[in-house]
Amino acid sequence: MRTDSSPQTIYRKDYTAPAYLVETVELGFDLDPDRTVVANRITLRQNPASRSHDIVLHGEEIELVALRMNGKPLAPTEYQVDGSTLTIRKAPAKVVLEIETLCAPVQNTTLSGLYVSNGNFYTQCEAEGFRRITYFPDRPDVMAKYTVMLRADKAAYPVLLSNGNLIEEGELGDGRHYAKWEDPFKKPSYLFALVAARLVCQEERYTLQSGREVLLQVWVEEGNLDKTDYAMQSLKNSIRWDEERFGLELDLDRFMIVAVGDFNMGAMENKGLNIFNTKFVLANPRTATDIDYAGIEAVVGHEYFHNWTGNRVTCRDWFQLSLKEGLTVFRDQEFSADMIGTDSGRAVTRIDQVRTLRQAQFPEDAGPMSHPVRPDSFVEINNFYTVTVYEKGAEVVRMYQTLVGRDGFRKGMDLYFKRHDGQAVECDDFRAAMADANGRDLRQFERWYSQAGTPIVTARTRYDAVKRHFDIILSQRCPASAGQADKLPFHIPVAVGLLSASGKDLPLVLEGGKHAKGATTVVLELTEQEQIFRFRHVDERPTPSILRDFSAPVILEYDYTDDELLHLFSHDSDPVNRWEAGQRLAMERLLKLTAQVAAAGGSDANLKLDATFINAQRAVLTDETLDPAFRELALILPSEIIIAEQMDVVDPQAIHTARQFMRRTIGAALKPELLAQYHANQTPGAYSPDALSAGKRALKNLCLSYLMVAPDMAELKLAQQQFEKAGNMTDRSAALVSMIHSGAEAGPYLKNFYEDFESEALVIDKWFAMQAAAPTTDVAAVRKLMQHPAFTLKNPNRARSLIFNFTSNNPSQFHAADGSAYEFWAEFVIKLDAINPQVAARLARGMDRWRRYAPALQAKMKRALEKVAGRAKLSNDVLEVVTKALEN
Ligand code: B3K
Ligand code: ZN
């Protein structure tokens, strides 16, 4: 909680090297929920790179019991405590500090530091949680070797885990026992972890490609051992993949994953002891959907890949967060794509990434919390674990690969590790490794790290039939963002292909280009404000396919005609652009329909959808040469949030009405085809989460949702039967969602679902989430759901399932004209802030785009923001978000 009046802003430019480096850390824990004693013995030595002799330690919400330097107790006059820092001035060059502190894990509802979940102890230290455990120079550029002694009651906490290797364990008498762990690798404090719990594990000995054997464990609460197979399989796949793709081997003899039900985010890459939200570990066909399975694979991979990108090479300071996160997201994306293995499967993962960017990152880049991939300042670092740092950061890493090729990228990675293994470095060091390993000048590329905002690339084309030239003229601009009025040109790779009238790719001859003969996609490098690219020997006016595979995180403007888009939608060999053409066709129409609804006072009575569009949808739906997964993506209309981003003044109800009209019209017009595909894409037999089966289920369930927009008796029956007969959670929950969304009486089915899964927390989260996001659920209904005995604000998954799904995924209800949902938002930001500031700050972000709404809504949103901002007791986390939202 804020104690002083104004929160402090930290600037990247103010970085100074630590005055002291830590060599070894010995931690002793006497674990007790109410009163845990932490003994910490650190050896420090003055850092020759610094001139200061002041030892600066961080500590928060802990009670200092004893402090000794080089064996002698320090009197309170020999050090200063100021807020959360403890300073020992003019210390000797070599120092041993012995620090004893107390904390109360059971009272720690922030889930940062040492806390209790369902009676067990867990830690979360990134970014600055270690200081809630003991006094320490809690900054990522201080890397040290750790030895950890854990002592606890044996009956209550039979399992004692920490980083690295178990070197000793035994009994202490009076029912207590101990375990001593040693991590052979130097690490920053944010990677420290301990678990003391009643847990069971699935374990396996696994042989690395080098022949070395390692022990893999997945730890869960009793009763969940039937849900660990997929996480274990994903872990083994990750280990293998990193060996094969990047030559990176697991450096430990033991690697553990622990699942915990109360967790602020997805998972945490603590060295050798990854701690996971149960959501990204536990799965069996009965309880988990295809999306859950894919999430487990991605997050297990992500945390495992951090072992090299993040742990072995870490960040110098938190401004460099994307150095590890952007790179590791890119790695997990590539891993998931390689696991599917087919080109079309890879494209489906790419399309999903583009959707995430548009749904969440582009709005962030255009809103009050906009920041560069490498931010220049922050108040609370936890607010900067964002889609910009993660997903846009991954796009930036992907662009290196696009520019230097896959082999070149590997060379860059190799050089990066050769130079920086064991170090804490900057984003610039990664860029330098990529440049040097490939003999490329990547200086201008730095602007992707320093400039915020989504660049807009505008394309124009001209064809000279006589000279047989086709020119693509690309220009770029980037809108002003918070604190950055003018932007310099970015280095943008724009992958391009040209389609003939018959829909075939033309072989390309780019003037001055160095591409292979006969290439049908080339990467244009846009580095100036405007550039002309000329293709020669072009026999007919082609249809350009620009930004293939979404080669850069930009908004592409090109005046496509409907005919060109239809041509691309049926022929583009690049699946991402093929999908994109469909999205453009839909978006144009959705925007027009939305305007018509608004003009008609909200009515959809006179709306029309052209046959051309419906026929194009029909063609994709029934094209058996296309993967079901691709067809599903091609048929999903842009979300209400993505539509909103295209409008100067957002009218959420009109958007919803227009989109629903479009879905209803497609559902009615394509009824026979939807039904046929529904039946053709069944997946009988044992459930398997593989991409082909998941794609079939996705397409089938999309068909069902279209049929259920305005269902007749037969369609209702279809959904009910699917619900009753489903052999897996994907089909069961899809059927239930389609019923809830149709407005049909879903009550008995909801009840049945709840009773079946009452003891499965993750499924009950789904139960809340599907109701919260239904356009038929208003704020009153959400408040009623909050009265349900299964609801609690204290568990982040539960709070997110109901509150966040309502405020973020139910725009037409969240923006109800009377502003009642905004009041609800303010109330729960405040309530959550008292429990868990990190979770509260995420909820606070829900009002970021308030300036884009009609004046009447804006005024109500502003009032809600001011209500939160005006609270006397507010965390820095929430304060930063609402202050920035209210700033001009
Ligand atoms: N590194 C952690 C995120 C920590 C968030 C701290 N507020 C998970 C990840 O990105 O792998
Ligand atoms: Zn990460």
mmCIF file of N, CA and C and ligand atoms in Angstrom, residues 124 126-127 190 265 267-269 302-303 306 324-325 382 385 390 838 842, ligand 1:
data_model
loop_
_atom_site.group_PDB
_atom_site.id
_atom_site.type_symbol
_atom_site.label_atom_id
_atom_site.label_comp_id
_atom_site.label_asym_id
_atom_site.label_seq_id
_atom_site.Cartn_x
_atom_site.Cartn_y
_atom_site.Cartn_z
ATOM 1 N N GLN A 124 6.113 -16.403 -5.005
ATOM 2 C CA GLN A 124 6.179 -15.760 -6.314
ATOM 3 C C GLN A 124 7.062 -14.541 -6.145
ATOM 4 N N GLU A 126 9.001 -12.866 -8.966
ATOM 5 C CA GLU A 126 9.076 -11.881 -10.038
ATOM 6 C C GLU A 126 7.857 -10.973 -9.946
ATOM 7 N N ALA A 127 8.046 -9.680 -10.087
ATOM 8 C CA ALA A 127 9.311 -9.021 -10.285
ATOM 9 C C ALA A 127 9.988 -8.695 -8.940
ATOM 10 N N TYR A 190 14.687 -12.887 -8.367
ATOM 11 C CA TYR A 190 13.300 -13.083 -8.816
ATOM 12 C C TYR A 190 13.046 -14.529 -9.235
ATOM 13 N N MET A 265 -0.757 -15.041 -12.235
ATOM 14 C CA MET A 265 -0.692 -15.070 -13.702
ATOM 15 C C MET A 265 -0.697 -16.511 -14.179
ATOM 16 N N ALA A 267 2.116 -18.685 -15.059
ATOM 17 C CA ALA A 267 3.126 -19.561 -14.474
ATOM 18 C C ALA A 267 4.404 -18.762 -14.271
ATOM 19 N N MET A 268 5.379 -19.414 -13.615
ATOM 20 C CA MET A 268 6.619 -18.709 -13.290
ATOM 21 C C MET A 268 7.819 -19.646 -13.442
ATOM 22 N N GLU A 269 8.832 -19.108 -14.111
ATOM 23 C CA GLU A 269 9.974 -19.919 -14.548
ATOM 24 C C GLU A 269 11.086 -20.091 -13.523
ATOM 25 N N HIS A 302 6.788 -22.396 -22.680
ATOM 26 C CA HIS A 302 7.272 -21.043 -22.375
ATOM 27 C C HIS A 302 8.163 -21.029 -21.127
ATOM 28 N N GLU A 303 7.655 -21.598 -20.057
ATOM 29 C CA GLU A 303 8.432 -21.555 -18.815
ATOM 30 C C GLU A 303 9.714 -22.382 -18.961
ATOM 31 N N HIS A 306 12.331 -20.458 -20.847
ATOM 32 C CA HIS A 306 12.955 -19.416 -20.035
ATOM 33 C C HIS A 306 14.245 -19.898 -19.377
ATOM 34 N N LYS A 324 13.642 -11.096 -22.297
ATOM 35 C CA LYS A 324 13.330 -12.490 -22.008
ATOM 36 C C LYS A 324 11.910 -12.861 -22.417
ATOM 37 N N GLU A 325 10.970 -11.926 -22.273
ATOM 38 C CA GLU A 325 9.576 -12.308 -22.529
ATOM 39 C C GLU A 325 9.236 -12.341 -24.019
ATOM 40 N N ASN A 382 4.956 -4.343 -12.166
ATOM 41 C CA ASN A 382 3.964 -5.387 -12.457
ATOM 42 C C ASN A 382 2.918 -4.945 -13.476
ATOM 43 N N TYR A 385 3.878 -6.097 -17.422
ATOM 44 C CA TYR A 385 3.827 -7.454 -17.983
ATOM 45 C C TYR A 385 2.657 -7.461 -18.957
ATOM 46 N N TYR A 390 5.148 -8.619 -24.143
ATOM 47 C CA TYR A 390 5.117 -10.040 -24.493
ATOM 48 C C TYR A 390 4.854 -10.261 -25.991
ATOM 49 N N GLN A 838 -2.134 -6.529 -7.840
ATOM 50 C CA GLN A 838 -1.810 -6.903 -9.226
ATOM 51 C C GLN A 838 -3.059 -7.270 -10.012
ATOM 52 N N ARG A 842 -5.078 -5.096 -13.202
ATOM 53 C CA ARG A 842 -5.498 -5.670 -14.490
ATOM 54 C C ARG A 842 -6.942 -5.301 -14.776
HETATM 55 N N1 B3K B 1 7.836 -14.356 -15.841
HETATM 56 C C1 B3K B 1 6.518 -14.654 -15.346
HETATM 57 C C2 B3K B 1 5.674 -13.452 -15.131
HETATM 58 C C3 B3K B 1 5.877 -12.765 -13.837
HETATM 59 C C4 B3K B 1 4.838 -11.692 -13.642
HETATM 60 C C5 B3K B 1 5.105 -10.866 -12.452
HETATM 61 N N2 B3K B 1 4.039 -9.924 -12.194
HETATM 62 C C6 B3K B 1 5.791 -15.591 -16.240
HETATM 63 C C7 B3K B 1 6.304 -15.689 -17.612
HETATM 64 O O1 B3K B 1 6.300 -14.766 -18.382
HETATM 65 O O2 B3K B 1 6.763 -16.741 -17.958
#
